[in-house]
Each structure stands twice: as structure tokens, then as C-alpha cells.
């Protein structure tokens, strides 16, 4: 079955700097990769997703890149702000029904 | 305008006393999921329904069961809660076609006395 690894497990950056979180997956048939942000005590919320037919997607300060050959995808946050502090989860799916989550990255943006 | 609604937000039960958590959705999604999340960990999938088809994860304890009486509602039943079952329980939905994301509810935090 699919296995998703995520690094780093914790990440601290200064406000205004960029943050990068990387995930690798094992199932070459996976073709959909969402990223979720979860603030303390709240539900995971989708922040960006990418499908396997594209290599990069951007939404304002957030971008995701996908390398299908290497089976890894990354979340990039530029100009980080304190409200970006949260736990971020990547996930992978091959059928839009079964999702495998990474273990999460706790991002702290220091003022 | 919450689309995936979980009740209650907080639930306290006694060790061994059955408890039911509920989830409803207004999205008309055909897949509904139940996750268990303990602090600082990723959500752990317990089971999901694809329409009426029930899909149990291999490592989900027998103590956990689920019902989906119709498209909109799904229930998580914990027959004899143990202290280790204290966690946040998240319900999610997805359309399961065209690679669409999951939509999560706010969760129910379960405490065991």
C-alpha cells in the first residue's frame, strides 16, 4: 500500500522568510496530492492541491511542486506570517477515495 | 455555513460506557470517513463508506463500529471505550470522482473518565 513520508517534523522560520515542507510517496499510481493546514484544536483545512498532470501550482504565497519521477512533492510558503503557524499535512491518493496522510510538520513562524 | 457538521464538539463518557458520535453533511458527497487523531499526530483512518459500502481499516479495533443510514449522516459507535480511546474524532467527506479533496468537520473531542 501507499506510504507517505514528510520532512521536517518541525520547522521554525523568521517572519518573512520562506518555508518548505517535503513529502515522498511510494505508490506510483497516486495521482492526487492535497495539502492541509491544521491549527490547534481546529479541523484540517485544504490549502492547495495538485494533480499528477501538472508539475507546479501556485496560489498567492503558497505553491506546490510535484516530481512524479522521483515521487515527491513539496509545499512552499513565501513571506511567512505568524498566522501561518500550524501543523501541515500532505496526503496522496490514487482513486480520490483512499487518502494516505504524511505524519505532519509543525511550522512555527517567529515574529 | 458549515458543510460537515459533527455533534457534539465535546463528549465525556465513562470507561466502558457506549458512546455515539454523529456527523452530517450538506455536500451530497458519496464518501464519508471517520478518523481518530491524537495530539501531534496525523489523522488515523478508522473506516469509510463509499455510498453504502463499508470499508474497514485492518487495524481498526472491533470496539469501533459505524452506521450510515443515508447519504447525509454517518455515526461512529464506540461500544466499550477505554482510556486509550480518548482523542479527537474527525469526520470527513469526499466526492471520490475527479480527484477531489476531503472536507473535514470540526471534530468531536472525546474524554474518558
Short mmCIF file of C-alpha atoms in Angstrom, two decimals:
data_model
loop_
_atom_site.label_atom_id
_atom_site.label_comp_id
_atom_site.label_asym_id
_atom_site.label_seq_id
_atom_site.Cartn_x
_atom_site.Cartn_y
_atom_site.Cartn_z
CA UNK A 1 0.00 0.00 0.00
CA UNK A 2 0.87 3.65 -0.17
CA UNK A 3 3.35 5.13 2.32
CA UNK A 4 3.83 8.88 2.67
CA UNK A 5 6.80 10.37 4.45
CA UNK A 6 7.07 14.03 5.40
CA UNK A 7 10.02 16.18 6.44
CA UNK A 8 10.86 18.02 8.54
CA UNK A 9 8.67 17.14 11.50
CA UNK A 10 9.18 20.62 12.95
CA UNK A 11 10.22 23.82 11.23
CA UNK A 12 10.87 27.27 12.66
CA UNK A 13 11.33 30.28 10.41
CA UNK A 14 11.55 34.00 10.90
CA UNK A 15 8.58 36.05 9.80
CA UNK A 16 9.02 37.00 6.16
CA UNK A 17 11.23 34.03 5.33
CA UNK A 18 10.17 31.08 3.19
CA UNK A 19 9.21 27.64 4.44
CA UNK A 20 9.49 24.39 2.50
CA UNK A 21 7.97 21.05 3.50
CA UNK A 22 8.71 17.91 1.51
CA UNK A 23 6.77 14.68 1.11
CA UNK A 24 7.62 11.45 -0.64
CA UNK A 25 5.21 8.71 -1.64
CA UNK A 26 5.68 5.10 -2.61
CA UNK A 27 2.76 4.26 -4.92
CA UNK A 28 3.49 5.39 -8.46
CA UNK A 29 -0.24 5.18 -9.21
CA UNK A 30 -1.01 8.02 -6.80
CA UNK A 31 -2.21 10.97 -8.82
CA UNK A 32 -3.71 13.48 -6.42
CA UNK A 33 -1.84 15.32 -3.66
CA UNK A 34 -3.64 17.69 -1.28
CA UNK A 35 -2.06 19.75 1.49
CA UNK A 36 -3.93 20.51 4.70
CA UNK A 37 -3.29 23.10 7.40
CA UNK A 38 -4.48 22.33 10.91
CA UNK A 39 -4.43 24.99 13.59
CA UNK A 40 -4.53 23.96 17.22
CA UNK A 41 -7.91 22.48 18.14
CA UNK A 42 -9.32 23.02 14.64
CA UNK A 43 -10.09 20.84 11.67
CA UNK A 44 -7.66 20.20 8.83
CA UNK A 45 -8.35 22.65 6.02
CA UNK A 46 -7.28 22.25 2.42
CA UNK A 47 -4.82 24.95 1.41
CA UNK A 48 -3.69 23.71 -2.00
CA UNK A 49 -3.69 20.55 -4.07
CA UNK A 50 -2.04 19.26 -7.20
CA UNK A 51 -2.90 16.58 -9.71
CA UNK A 52 -0.35 14.44 -11.47
CA UNK A 53 -0.86 16.07 -14.84
CA UNK A 54 0.85 19.28 -13.67
CA UNK A 55 4.24 19.94 -12.11
CA UNK A 56 3.51 23.11 -10.18
CA UNK A 57 0.61 25.09 -8.84
CA UNK A 58 0.60 28.45 -7.10
CA UNK A 59 -1.94 30.35 -5.04
CA UNK A 60 -0.68 33.68 -3.75
CA UNK A 61 2.02 32.90 -1.17
CA UNK A 62 1.57 29.15 -1.39
CA UNK A 63 2.90 26.85 -4.09
CA UNK A 64 3.20 23.11 -4.55
CA UNK A 65 5.60 21.28 -6.83
CA UNK A 66 5.37 17.67 -7.93
CA UNK A 67 8.11 15.42 -9.28
CA UNK A 68 6.41 12.23 -10.44
CA UNK A 69 9.64 10.53 -11.44
CA UNK A 70 11.16 10.96 -8.01
CA UNK A 71 7.78 10.54 -6.31
CA UNK A 72 7.98 13.60 -4.18
CA UNK A 73 6.04 16.81 -3.79
CA UNK A 74 6.74 19.94 -1.80
CA UNK A 75 4.85 22.82 -0.22
CA UNK A 76 6.41 26.26 -0.46
CA UNK A 77 5.21 29.18 1.64
CA UNK A 78 6.78 32.56 0.91
CA UNK A 79 6.74 35.71 3.05
CA UNK A 80 5.62 33.72 6.07
CA UNK A 81 3.40 35.36 8.65
CA UNK A 82 2.65 34.40 12.27
CA UNK A 83 -0.78 33.14 11.21
CA UNK A 84 0.93 30.53 9.04
CA UNK A 85 1.96 28.77 12.26
CA UNK A 86 0.15 25.42 12.30
CA UNK A 87 0.62 21.73 11.56
CA UNK A 88 0.72 20.92 7.86
CA UNK A 89 -0.19 17.51 6.46
CA UNK A 90 0.45 16.22 2.97
CA UNK A 91 -1.60 13.38 1.53
CA UNK A 92 -1.66 11.16 -1.53
CA UNK A 93 -4.48 9.34 -3.30
CA UNK A 94 -4.77 7.14 -6.37
CA UNK A 95 -8.53 6.98 -6.57
CA UNK A 96 -9.94 10.01 -4.80
CA UNK A 97 -11.38 7.69 -2.19
CA UNK A 98 -8.41 6.41 -0.22
CA UNK A 99 -6.08 9.07 1.17
CA UNK A 100 -2.80 8.40 2.95
CA UNK A 101 -1.51 11.21 5.15
CA UNK A 102 2.02 12.14 6.00
CA UNK A 103 2.89 12.41 9.70
CA UNK A 104 2.74 16.21 9.68
CA UNK A 105 5.07 19.19 10.04
CA UNK A 106 4.71 21.69 12.85
CA UNK A 107 5.57 25.11 11.43
CA UNK A 108 6.37 27.97 13.78
CA UNK A 109 6.76 31.46 12.34
CA UNK A 110 8.71 33.61 14.76
CA UNK A 111 7.96 37.35 14.87
CA UNK B 1 -22.46 27.58 6.55
CA UNK B 2 -20.60 24.54 7.86
CA UNK B 3 -20.80 21.73 5.34
CA UNK B 4 -19.63 18.85 7.52
CA UNK B 5 -21.18 19.06 10.95
CA UNK B 6 -20.14 17.00 13.92
CA UNK B 7 -22.02 16.70 17.17
CA UNK B 8 -21.25 17.10 19.91
CA UNK B 9 -18.00 19.13 19.86
CA UNK B 10 -17.03 17.69 23.23
CA UNK B 11 -18.15 14.37 24.65
CA UNK B 12 -17.33 12.91 28.03
CA UNK B 13 -18.12 9.31 28.78
CA UNK B 14 -17.23 6.76 31.39
CA UNK B 15 -14.86 3.88 30.91
CA UNK B 16 -16.80 1.08 29.24
CA UNK B 17 -19.96 3.12 28.61
CA UNK B 18 -21.04 3.08 24.94
CA UNK B 19 -20.92 6.37 23.12
CA UNK B 20 -22.07 7.53 19.69
CA UNK B 21 -20.64 10.42 17.71
CA UNK B 22 -22.53 11.87 14.78
CA UNK B 23 -21.66 13.52 11.52
CA UNK B 24 -23.85 15.11 8.88
CA UNK B 25 -23.03 16.72 5.56
CA UNK B 26 -24.74 19.10 3.15
CA UNK B 27 -22.32 18.44 0.29
CA UNK B 28 -24.05 15.31 -1.03
CA UNK B 29 -20.67 13.59 -1.17
CA UNK B 30 -20.75 9.85 -1.63
CA UNK B 31 -17.80 9.05 0.63
CA UNK B 32 -17.76 9.63 4.38
CA UNK B 33 -14.77 8.92 6.62
CA UNK B 34 -14.05 8.61 10.32
CA UNK B 35 -10.59 9.47 11.61
CA UNK B 36 -9.07 9.30 15.06
CA UNK B 37 -6.49 11.96 15.87
CA UNK B 38 -4.33 12.08 18.96
CA UNK B 39 -2.26 15.09 19.80
CA UNK B 40 0.57 15.98 17.43
CA UNK B 41 -0.23 13.03 15.17
CA UNK B 42 -1.72 12.66 11.73
CA UNK B 43 -5.37 11.64 11.49
CA UNK B 44 -5.67 7.86 11.55
CA UNK B 45 -8.36 6.42 9.29
CA UNK B 46 -10.76 4.09 11.10
CA UNK B 47 -13.16 3.31 8.24
CA UNK B 48 -15.08 4.88 5.42
CA UNK B 49 -18.27 4.42 3.45
CA UNK B 50 -18.40 4.64 -0.31
CA UNK B 51 -22.13 5.12 -0.70
CA UNK B 52 -23.42 2.19 1.35
CA UNK B 53 -20.29 0.09 1.03
CA UNK B 54 -18.41 -0.09 4.31
CA UNK B 55 -14.60 -0.22 4.24
CA UNK B 56 -12.88 -1.06 7.49
CA UNK B 57 -9.18 -0.47 8.05
CA UNK B 58 -7.35 -3.64 9.06
CA UNK B 59 -6.08 -2.22 12.34
CA UNK B 60 -9.33 -0.61 13.50
CA UNK B 61 -10.32 -2.22 16.81
CA UNK B 62 -13.57 -4.21 16.89
CA UNK B 63 -14.70 -1.78 19.57
CA UNK B 64 -15.32 0.80 16.84
CA UNK B 65 -18.29 0.50 14.52
CA UNK B 66 -20.10 2.76 12.14
CA UNK B 67 -23.50 3.27 10.57
CA UNK B 68 -24.54 5.28 7.56
CA UNK B 69 -28.34 5.31 7.37
CA UNK B 70 -28.43 7.71 4.42
CA UNK B 71 -26.18 9.92 2.29
CA UNK B 72 -26.18 12.77 4.77
CA UNK B 73 -25.49 11.06 8.08
CA UNK B 74 -22.80 8.83 9.48
CA UNK B 75 -22.30 7.63 13.06
CA UNK B 76 -19.32 6.34 14.98
CA UNK B 77 -20.18 3.91 17.77
CA UNK B 78 -17.62 3.03 20.41
CA UNK B 79 -19.01 0.03 22.24
CA UNK B 80 -16.79 -0.07 25.30
CA UNK B 81 -14.49 2.95 25.39
CA UNK B 82 -11.13 2.52 27.05
CA UNK B 83 -8.79 5.22 28.26
CA UNK B 84 -6.77 4.85 25.07
CA UNK B 85 -9.77 5.90 23.01
CA UNK B 86 -9.62 9.45 24.29
CA UNK B 87 -8.90 11.51 21.17
CA UNK B 88 -10.29 13.91 18.62
CA UNK B 89 -12.60 12.16 16.16
CA UNK B 90 -12.82 13.76 12.76
CA UNK B 91 -15.45 13.13 10.13
CA UNK B 92 -14.66 13.92 6.51
CA UNK B 93 -16.38 13.64 3.15
CA UNK B 94 -15.26 13.50 -0.43
CA UNK B 95 -16.81 13.17 -3.86
CA UNK B 96 -14.45 10.32 -4.88
CA UNK B 97 -14.50 11.26 -8.55
CA UNK B 98 -12.13 13.52 -10.45
CA UNK B 99 -9.71 13.62 -7.51
CA UNK B 100 -11.40 15.99 -5.15
CA UNK B 101 -10.20 16.89 -1.66
CA UNK B 102 -11.67 15.75 1.60
CA UNK B 103 -13.76 18.18 3.63
CA UNK B 104 -13.41 17.84 7.38
CA UNK B 105 -15.79 18.60 10.21
CA UNK B 106 -14.68 20.43 13.34
CA UNK B 107 -14.31 17.16 15.20
CA UNK B 108 -15.57 15.74 18.47
CA UNK B 109 -13.14 15.65 21.34
CA UNK B 110 -13.84 12.53 23.38
CA UNK B 111 -12.75 12.26 27.00
CA UNK B 112 -12.97 9.05 29.02
CA UNK B 113 -13.41 9.18 32.79
#
